């Protein structure tokens, strides 16, 4: 067996382990009874340690060196070597006991977060979160020393390979200067139009589920390789060829669950569209979370808050809920789904205020990882940041610093990818509409094939072959650039 074949076989086994972890984690977040939490934490910790040991195997270095000299390898195999080396370098920086401790701390913190969120009790979560943060700092420091990066950039690198906070700082400072004034303009323009009336519920959960599944099918989701469930925080997870999404329902407002379904379906389409020949190899994985979030936000914000989508979806909504009247017409629904509000909740935010939610979290997690802000000051710092960036302040921790699961689940360095993804989404949707003239007419008919086909070719099917800027440049003609995003906001909210 050649050195490359040995590598491919080894990482195929790592992928199988990852699939098992993914399904166990999905079950933990959706169906597992509370009483099973301790034993599940032990199982996940053991599997993650085994996975880490496999990814840090000393033989990988020799296989990589031999494979580098193999002249028979093609473009995809060469890219796979690059990705394997990246994974191996990061994993060899971490001791197994740190991986185990982190897994157990995350499992405990996630369970504590669910109760703390329900009780709006940050102090109840704080000791669990402090342990997760401590271990994340250790991991960031260890990886950073190996990679020549700051601890925060080393954590960010796990979610966006090659991503650096210096570039994000510049982009986010620009947006932070732009957004408050633009939000005022958008609110003023909105005030000159008739305000949408509240849609009168209740909207039964089963009806909402049927509507969500109908839209998922129209978007191109393959139900033979996934399912829709309920969780405290919506997510996309599971395993290769078993891509599961979740949402949460509110009988007073069906739009929250629907847009959550659409967002997570965007993630799932990316996962279901990855290159089949390399599905179990690092090069066959998604490039990173900037592109992953671009796919969810492209569907949720760009495509499915468009006039074209609402002209297709309005009759479905009326039929699903037995509703009628002018408030259920496409134009009224479009005004509702493009309404700008200074809300507290990130996942319910409109696309004008959404980046401000992300900038706040990015700045806070950078300070916490750098240990320049005590964890106990998080609620006050959160509220002050909300006031500065969004002009509002949450009345309690449940609507403030406890709303997201990312920090309890160990996702430090993830948050900036949301807004970087929104920027990429605007670029990709603009490019798709120019390249495929039937994109918007198709959406109006409930036919997403032109859009999804373009994304399959230019994003999903590329796996990790290219870095984010290379992929965006090939697909859209430019690297990550906030200009198209700002222009899109101006057209939609000031036009």
Coordinates of C-alpha atoms in Angstrom, one line a residue:
X1 CA 0.0 0.0 0.0
X2 CA 1.4 3.4 -0.9
X3 CA 1.9 6.1 1.7
X4 CA -1.0 8.1 0.3
X5 CA -3.3 5.1 0.3
X6 CA -2.3 4.5 4.0
X7 CA -3.2 8.1 4.8
X8 CA -6.5 7.9 3.0
X9 CA -7.4 4.7 4.8
X10 CA -6.4 6.1 8.1
X11 CA -8.4 9.3 7.7
X12 CA -11.4 7.3 6.4
X13 CA -11.4 5.6 9.8
X14 CA -11.2 9.0 11.5
X15 CA -14.2 10.1 9.5
X16 CA -16.2 7.1 10.6
X17 CA -15.3 7.9 14.2
X18 CA -16.4 11.5 13.6
X19 CA -19.8 10.2 12.2
X20 CA -20.4 8.3 15.4
X21 CA -19.6 11.3 17.5
X22 CA -21.9 13.5 15.4
X23 CA -24.9 11.2 15.9
X24 CA -24.3 10.9 19.6
X25 CA -24.0 14.7 19.9
X26 CA -27.1 15.2 17.9
X27 CA -29.0 12.8 20.2
X28 CA -27.6 14.7 23.2
X29 CA -29.0 17.9 21.9
X30 CA -32.4 16.6 20.8
X31 CA -33.7 13.4 22.5
X32 CA -31.4 12.3 25.3
X33 CA -33.1 12.2 28.7
X34 CA -31.4 14.4 31.3
X35 CA -30.5 11.4 33.4
X36 CA -28.2 10.0 30.7
X37 CA -26.0 13.1 30.6
X38 CA -23.2 11.8 32.8
X39 CA -22.8 8.5 30.9
X40 CA -23.1 10.2 27.5
X41 CA -20.4 12.7 28.5
X42 CA -18.1 9.8 29.3
X43 CA -18.8 8.1 26.0
X44 CA -18.2 11.2 24.0
X45 CA -15.0 12.1 25.9
X46 CA -13.7 8.6 25.2
X47 CA -14.5 8.8 21.5
X48 CA -13.0 12.2 21.1
X49 CA -9.8 11.1 22.8
X50 CA -9.6 8.1 20.4
X51 CA -10.3 10.3 17.5
X52 CA -7.6 12.8 18.6
X53 CA -5.1 10.0 19.1
X54 CA -5.8 8.7 15.6
X55 CA -5.4 12.2 14.1
X56 CA -2.1 12.7 16.0
X57 CA -0.7 9.3 15.1
X58 CA 3.1 9.6 14.7
X59 CA 2.9 7.6 11.4
X60 CA 1.1 10.4 9.7
X61 CA 4.2 12.5 9.5
X62 CA 6.1 9.8 7.7
X63 CA 3.2 9.1 5.4
X64 CA 3.0 12.8 4.5
X65 CA 6.7 13.1 3.8
X66 CA 6.6 10.0 1.5
X67 CA 3.4 11.2 -0.2
X68 CA 4.9 14.6 -1.0
X69 CA 7.4 12.9 -3.3
X70 CA 4.7 10.8 -5.1
X71 CA 4.5 12.2 -8.6
X72 CA 1.4 10.2 -9.4
X73 CA -0.9 12.3 -7.2
X74 CA -3.4 14.6 -8.8
X75 CA -4.8 18.0 -7.8
X76 CA -7.4 16.7 -5.3
X77 CA -4.9 14.3 -3.7
X78 CA -2.3 17.1 -3.3
X79 CA -5.0 19.3 -1.7
X80 CA -5.9 16.4 0.6
X81 CA -2.3 16.2 1.7
X82 CA -2.4 19.9 2.6
X83 CA -5.6 19.4 4.6
X84 CA -4.3 16.3 6.4
X85 CA -1.1 18.2 7.4
X86 CA -3.2 21.1 8.7
X87 CA -5.3 18.7 10.8
X88 CA -2.3 16.7 12.0
X89 CA -0.3 19.8 13.0
X90 CA -3.2 21.1 15.1
X91 CA -3.9 17.8 16.7
X92 CA -0.4 17.0 17.7
X93 CA -0.3 20.3 19.6
X94 CA -2.9 19.0 22.0
X95 CA -2.3 16.5 24.8
X96 CA -4.9 13.7 25.1
X97 CA -5.8 14.7 28.7
X98 CA -6.7 18.2 27.5
X99 CA -9.0 16.8 24.8
X100 CA -10.7 14.5 27.4
X101 CA -11.1 17.3 30.0
X102 CA -12.5 19.7 27.4
X103 CA -15.0 17.2 26.1
X104 CA -16.3 16.5 29.7
X105 CA -16.4 20.2 30.6
X106 CA -18.4 21.0 27.4
X107 CA -20.9 18.2 28.1
X108 CA -21.4 19.5 31.7
X109 CA -21.6 23.1 30.5
X110 CA -24.1 22.4 27.8
X111 CA -26.5 20.8 30.3
X112 CA -26.0 23.6 32.8
X113 CA -26.6 26.2 30.0
X114 CA -30.0 24.7 29.2
X115 CA -31.1 25.2 32.8
X116 CA -29.4 28.6 33.3
X117 CA -31.0 29.9 30.1
X118 CA -34.4 28.8 31.2
X119 CA -33.9 30.4 34.6
X120 CA -32.1 33.5 33.2
X121 CA -29.3 32.8 35.7
X122 CA -25.8 33.6 34.4
X123 CA -24.3 33.0 37.9
X124 CA -25.5 29.5 37.8
X125 CA -23.7 28.8 34.5
X126 CA -20.5 30.8 35.4
X127 CA -18.5 28.0 37.1
X128 CA -19.2 25.6 34.3
X129 CA -18.4 28.2 31.6
X130 CA -15.2 29.2 33.5
X131 CA -13.9 25.7 33.2
X132 CA -14.7 25.5 29.4
X133 CA -13.0 28.9 28.9
X134 CA -9.9 27.9 30.9
X135 CA -9.5 24.8 28.7
X136 CA -10.1 26.7 25.5
X137 CA -7.3 29.1 26.5
X138 CA -5.1 26.1 27.0
X139 CA -6.0 24.7 23.7
X140 CA -5.5 28.0 21.9
X141 CA -2.2 28.5 23.5
X142 CA -0.9 25.1 22.6
X143 CA -2.1 25.3 19.0
X144 CA -0.8 28.9 18.8
X145 CA 2.7 27.9 19.8
X146 CA 2.8 25.2 17.2
X147 CA 1.3 27.4 14.4
X148 CA 2.9 30.7 15.3
X149 CA -0.5 32.3 16.1
X150 CA -2.1 34.1 19.0
X151 CA -4.4 31.8 21.1
X152 CA -7.5 33.4 19.6
X153 CA -6.3 33.1 16.0
X154 CA -5.4 29.5 16.7
X155 CA -9.0 28.8 17.8
X156 CA -10.4 30.8 14.9
X157 CA -8.2 28.7 12.5
X158 CA -10.2 25.6 13.5
X159 CA -13.4 27.2 12.1
X160 CA -11.9 29.2 9.3
X161 CA -8.5 27.9 8.1
X162 CA -6.3 30.8 7.4
X163 CA -8.7 33.3 9.1
X164 CA -6.9 36.0 11.1
X165 CA -8.4 38.5 13.7
X166 CA -6.4 41.4 12.2
X167 CA -8.4 41.2 9.0
X168 CA -11.6 40.6 10.8
X169 CA -11.0 43.6 13.0
X170 CA -10.7 45.9 9.9
X171 CA -13.8 44.5 8.3
X172 CA -15.8 44.6 11.5
X173 CA -14.6 48.1 12.5
X174 CA -15.8 49.3 9.1
X175 CA -19.2 47.6 9.5
X176 CA -19.5 48.9 13.1
X177 CA -19.0 52.5 11.8
X178 CA -21.5 51.9 8.9
X179 CA -24.3 50.0 10.6
X180 CA -25.7 52.4 13.2
X181 CA -26.3 55.2 10.6
X182 CA -27.6 52.8 8.0
X183 CA -30.0 51.2 10.6
X184 CA -31.4 54.7 11.2
X185 CA -31.8 55.3 7.5
X186 CA -33.5 51.9 7.1
X187 CA -35.9 52.5 10.0
X188 CA -36.8 55.9 8.5
X189 CA -37.5 54.4 5.1
X190 CA -39.5 51.7 6.7
X191 CA -41.6 54.2 8.6
X192 CA -42.7 55.8 5.4
X193 CA -44.3 52.5 4.3
X194 CA -47.4 50.8 5.8
X195 CA -46.4 48.7 8.8
X196 CA -47.4 45.0 8.5
X197 CA -50.2 43.9 10.8
X198 CA -49.5 41.1 13.3
X199 CA -50.5 37.7 11.9
X200 CA -53.0 36.1 14.3
X201 CA -52.2 32.7 15.6
X202 CA -52.0 30.3 17.2
X203 CA -50.0 28.4 14.6
X204 CA -50.0 24.7 15.5
X205 CA -46.6 23.1 15.7
X206 CA -47.6 20.2 13.4
X207 CA -48.7 22.6 10.7
X208 CA -45.4 24.6 11.1
X209 CA -43.5 21.4 10.7
X210 CA -45.3 20.5 7.5
X211 CA -44.7 23.9 6.1
X212 CA -41.0 23.7 7.0
X213 CA -40.6 20.3 5.3
X214 CA -42.3 21.5 2.2
X215 CA -39.9 24.4 1.9
X216 CA -37.0 22.2 2.7
X217 CA -38.0 19.9 -0.2
X218 CA -38.3 22.9 -2.5
X219 CA -34.8 24.1 -1.6
X220 CA -33.4 20.7 -2.5
X221 CA -33.0 18.9 0.8
X222 CA -32.7 15.1 0.5
X223 CA -34.9 13.6 3.2
X224 CA -33.4 10.1 2.4
X225 CA -30.2 11.4 4.0
X226 CA -31.5 13.5 6.9
X227 CA -34.4 14.6 9.1
X228 CA -35.9 17.6 10.9
X229 CA -36.2 17.7 14.7
X230 CA -36.5 20.1 17.6
X231 CA -33.8 21.5 19.9
X232 CA -33.2 24.3 22.3
X233 CA -30.9 26.0 19.8
X234 CA -31.4 25.3 16.0
X235 CA -28.4 23.5 14.4
X236 CA -27.3 21.3 11.6
X237 CA -25.4 18.1 12.6
X238 CA -25.3 14.4 12.2
X239 CA -22.9 12.5 9.9
X240 CA -21.9 12.0 6.3
X241 CA -25.0 11.2 4.3
X242 CA -27.1 11.6 7.5
X243 CA -27.4 15.4 7.7
X244 CA -29.9 16.3 10.4
X245 CA -31.3 19.8 11.2
X246 CA -33.3 21.2 14.0
X247 CA -35.5 24.2 14.8
X248 CA -37.6 25.5 17.7
X249 CA -41.3 26.4 17.5
X250 CA -43.4 29.3 18.8
X251 CA -47.1 28.9 18.3
X252 CA -47.5 32.7 18.3
X253 CA -45.0 33.2 15.5
X254 CA -44.4 30.6 12.8
X255 CA -41.8 32.8 11.0
X256 CA -39.1 32.1 13.7
X257 CA -39.2 28.3 13.1
X258 CA -39.6 28.7 9.3
X259 CA -36.6 30.9 9.0
X260 CA -34.6 28.7 11.3
X261 CA -35.5 25.7 9.1
X262 CA -34.4 27.6 6.0
X263 CA -31.1 28.7 7.6
X264 CA -30.2 25.2 8.7
X265 CA -31.3 23.7 5.3
X266 CA -28.7 26.0 3.7
X267 CA -26.1 24.3 5.9
X268 CA -27.5 20.9 5.1
X269 CA -27.4 21.5 1.3
X270 CA -23.7 22.2 1.6
X271 CA -23.1 19.0 3.6
X272 CA -25.3 16.9 1.2
X273 CA -23.5 18.4 -1.8
X274 CA -19.9 17.8 -0.8
X275 CA -17.8 15.8 -3.3
X276 CA -18.9 12.1 -3.0
X277 CA -15.5 10.7 -4.0
X278 CA -13.8 12.5 -1.1
X279 CA -16.6 12.5 1.4
X280 CA -14.5 10.7 4.1
X281 CA -11.3 12.7 3.5
X282 CA -10.3 16.1 4.8
X283 CA -10.3 17.6 1.3
X284 CA -13.9 16.5 0.9
X285 CA -15.1 18.4 4.0
X286 CA -16.6 21.9 3.9
X287 CA -13.9 24.6 3.4
X288 CA -14.7 26.4 6.7
X289 CA -17.4 28.1 8.6
X290 CA -17.3 31.3 6.6
X291 CA -18.5 29.4 3.5
X292 CA -20.8 27.2 5.6
X293 CA -22.5 30.3 7.1
X294 CA -22.6 31.9 3.6
X295 CA -24.8 29.0 2.5
X296 CA -27.3 29.2 5.4
X297 CA -27.5 33.0 5.2
X298 CA -27.7 33.0 1.4
X299 CA -30.8 30.8 1.7
X300 CA -32.3 32.6 4.7
X301 CA -31.5 36.2 4.0
X302 CA -30.8 36.6 0.3
X303 CA -33.1 34.1 -1.3
X304 CA -35.9 33.5 1.1
X305 CA -36.6 37.0 2.2
X306 CA -36.9 38.1 -1.5
X307 CA -40.1 39.2 -3.1
X308 CA -39.8 36.2 -5.4
X309 CA -39.7 33.8 -2.6
X310 CA -42.7 35.4 -0.8
X311 CA -44.7 35.2 -4.0
X312 CA -44.1 31.5 -4.0
X313 CA -44.5 30.9 -0.2
X314 CA -47.5 33.1 0.5
X315 CA -50.1 30.7 -1.0
X316 CA -48.4 27.8 0.9
X317 CA -48.6 29.7 4.2
X318 CA -52.3 30.6 3.6
X319 CA -53.2 27.0 2.9
X320 CA -51.1 25.6 5.8
X321 CA -52.7 27.8 8.4
X322 CA -56.2 28.2 6.8
X323 CA -55.6 32.0 6.6
X324 CA -56.7 34.7 4.2
X325 CA -56.8 38.4 3.8
X326 CA -54.4 41.3 2.8
X327 CA -52.0 40.6 5.6
X328 CA -51.3 37.2 4.0
X329 CA -50.5 38.6 0.6
X330 CA -46.9 38.4 -0.7
X331 CA -46.3 42.1 -0.5
X332 CA -47.4 42.3 3.1
X333 CA -45.4 39.2 4.0
X334 CA -42.3 40.7 2.3
X335 CA -42.6 43.8 4.5
X336 CA -42.8 41.6 7.5
X337 CA -39.8 39.5 6.6
X338 CA -37.7 42.5 5.7
X339 CA -38.7 44.5 8.8
X340 CA -35.7 46.1 10.6
X341 CA -35.9 46.0 14.4
X342 CA -33.5 46.5 17.2
X343 CA -34.1 43.1 18.8
X344 CA -32.3 41.2 21.5
X345 CA -32.0 37.8 19.8
X346 CA -29.3 37.1 17.2
X347 CA -31.1 34.1 15.5
X348 CA -34.2 36.2 15.1
X349 CA -32.4 39.3 13.8
X350 CA -32.9 40.9 10.4
X351 CA -30.0 41.1 8.1
X352 CA -29.3 44.8 8.9
X353 CA -28.9 44.4 12.6
X354 CA -27.6 40.8 12.5
X355 CA -23.9 41.8 12.0
X356 CA -24.0 44.0 15.1
X357 CA -25.0 41.0 17.2
X358 CA -22.0 39.1 15.8
X359 CA -19.5 42.0 16.2
X360 CA -20.5 42.2 19.9
X361 CA -19.8 38.4 20.4
X362 CA -16.6 38.6 18.5
X363 CA -15.2 41.4 20.6
X364 CA -16.3 39.8 23.9
X365 CA -14.8 36.3 23.1
X366 CA -11.5 37.9 22.0
X367 CA -11.3 39.7 25.3
X368 CA -12.2 36.6 27.3
X369 CA -9.7 34.4 25.5
X370 CA -7.0 37.1 26.0
X371 CA -8.0 37.3 29.7
X372 CA -8.4 41.1 29.5
X373 CA -12.0 40.9 30.8
X374 CA -13.1 38.7 33.8
X375 CA -15.8 36.2 33.0
X376 CA -18.0 37.6 35.8
X377 CA -18.2 40.9 33.9
X378 CA -19.7 39.3 30.8
X379 CA -23.4 40.2 31.5
X380 CA -22.6 43.9 32.0
X381 CA -20.2 44.1 29.1
X382 CA -22.8 42.3 26.9
X383 CA -25.5 44.9 27.8
X384 CA -23.1 47.8 27.3
X385 CA -22.2 46.4 23.9
X386 CA -25.8 46.0 22.9
X387 CA -26.5 49.6 23.8
X388 CA -23.5 50.8 21.8
X389 CA -24.1 48.7 18.6
X390 CA -27.8 48.2 18.6
X391 CA -29.3 51.0 20.7
X392 CA -31.1 48.6 23.0
X393 CA -30.4 46.6 26.2
X394 CA -31.8 43.1 27.1
X395 CA -33.9 43.0 30.3
X396 CA -32.4 39.8 31.5
X397 CA -29.6 37.3 30.8
X398 CA -31.8 34.9 29.0
X399 CA -32.3 37.5 26.3
X400 CA -28.7 38.6 26.6
X401 CA -25.5 36.6 27.2
X402 CA -27.2 33.3 27.7
X403 CA -29.0 33.1 24.4
X404 CA -26.3 31.2 22.4
X405 CA -24.9 27.7 23.0
X406 CA -21.6 28.4 21.3
X407 CA -19.5 29.2 24.3
X408 CA -20.8 26.5 26.5
X409 CA -20.3 24.0 23.7
X410 CA -16.6 25.1 23.2
X411 CA -17.2 27.0 20.0
X412 CA -14.8 29.9 20.7
X413 CA -13.7 31.5 17.5
X414 CA -16.8 30.6 15.6
X415 CA -18.9 33.8 15.9
X416 CA -17.1 36.0 13.4
X417 CA -17.8 33.5 10.7
X418 CA -21.5 34.4 10.8
X419 CA -21.0 38.0 9.5
X420 CA -18.1 37.0 7.2
X421 CA -20.5 34.4 5.9
X422 CA -23.1 37.1 5.3
X423 CA -20.6 39.1 3.2
X424 CA -19.8 36.0 1.2
X425 CA -23.5 35.1 0.8
X426 CA -24.2 38.5 -0.8
X427 CA -21.3 38.0 -3.2
X428 CA -22.3 34.4 -4.1
X429 CA -26.0 35.2 -4.6
X430 CA -25.2 38.2 -6.7
X431 CA -22.9 36.0 -8.9
X432 CA -25.5 33.3 -9.1
X433 CA -28.2 35.7 -10.3
X434 CA -25.8 37.1 -12.9
X435 CA -24.6 33.7 -14.1
X436 CA -28.0 31.9 -14.0
X437 CA -30.7 34.4 -15.2
X438 CA -33.5 31.9 -14.1
X439 CA -32.4 32.1 -10.5
X440 CA -35.0 34.7 -9.3
X441 CA -37.8 33.6 -11.7
X442 CA -37.1 30.0 -10.5
X443 CA -37.5 31.0 -6.8
X444 CA -40.8 32.7 -7.7
X445 CA -42.0 29.3 -9.0
X446 CA -40.6 27.4 -6.0
X447 CA -37.8 26.0 -8.3
X448 CA -34.5 26.4 -6.6
X449 CA -32.6 24.1 -9.0
X450 CA -30.9 27.0 -11.0
X451 CA -29.5 28.5 -7.7
X452 CA -28.7 25.2 -6.0
X453 CA -27.1 23.8 -9.2
X454 CA -24.8 26.8 -9.4
X455 CA -23.9 26.5 -5.7
X456 CA -23.2 22.7 -6.1
X457 CA -20.7 23.5 -8.9
X458 CA -19.0 26.6 -7.4
X459 CA -19.2 25.9 -3.6
X460 CA -20.6 22.6 -2.3
X461 CA -18.7 20.3 -4.8
X462 CA -15.4 22.1 -4.2
X463 CA -15.0 20.7 -0.7
X464 CA -11.8 22.1 0.8
X465 CA -10.0 22.1 -2.5
X466 CA -9.6 26.0 -2.4
X467 CA -9.3 28.4 0.4
X468 CA -12.2 30.9 1.0
X469 CA -10.7 33.8 -0.9
X470 CA -9.7 31.6 -3.8
X471 CA -13.1 30.0 -4.1
X472 CA -14.9 33.4 -3.9
X473 CA -12.6 34.9 -6.5
X474 CA -13.2 32.1 -8.9
X475 CA -17.0 32.2 -8.3
X476 CA -17.6 35.9 -7.9
X477 CA -14.5 37.7 -9.3
X478 CA -13.3 39.0 -6.0
X479 CA -12.1 37.8 -2.5
X480 CA -14.2 38.5 0.6
X481 CA -15.4 42.1 0.2
X482 CA -18.1 43.9 2.2
X483 CA -19.0 46.2 -0.7
X484 CA -21.5 43.9 -2.3
X485 CA -23.1 43.2 1.0
X486 CA -23.6 46.9 1.7
X487 CA -24.9 47.5 -1.8
X488 CA -27.4 44.7 -1.3
X489 CA -28.6 46.2 2.0
X490 CA -29.1 49.6 0.3
X491 CA -31.1 48.1 -2.5
X492 CA -33.4 46.1 -0.2
X493 CA -33.9 48.5 2.7
X494 CA -33.5 52.0 1.2
X495 CA -34.9 51.3 -2.3

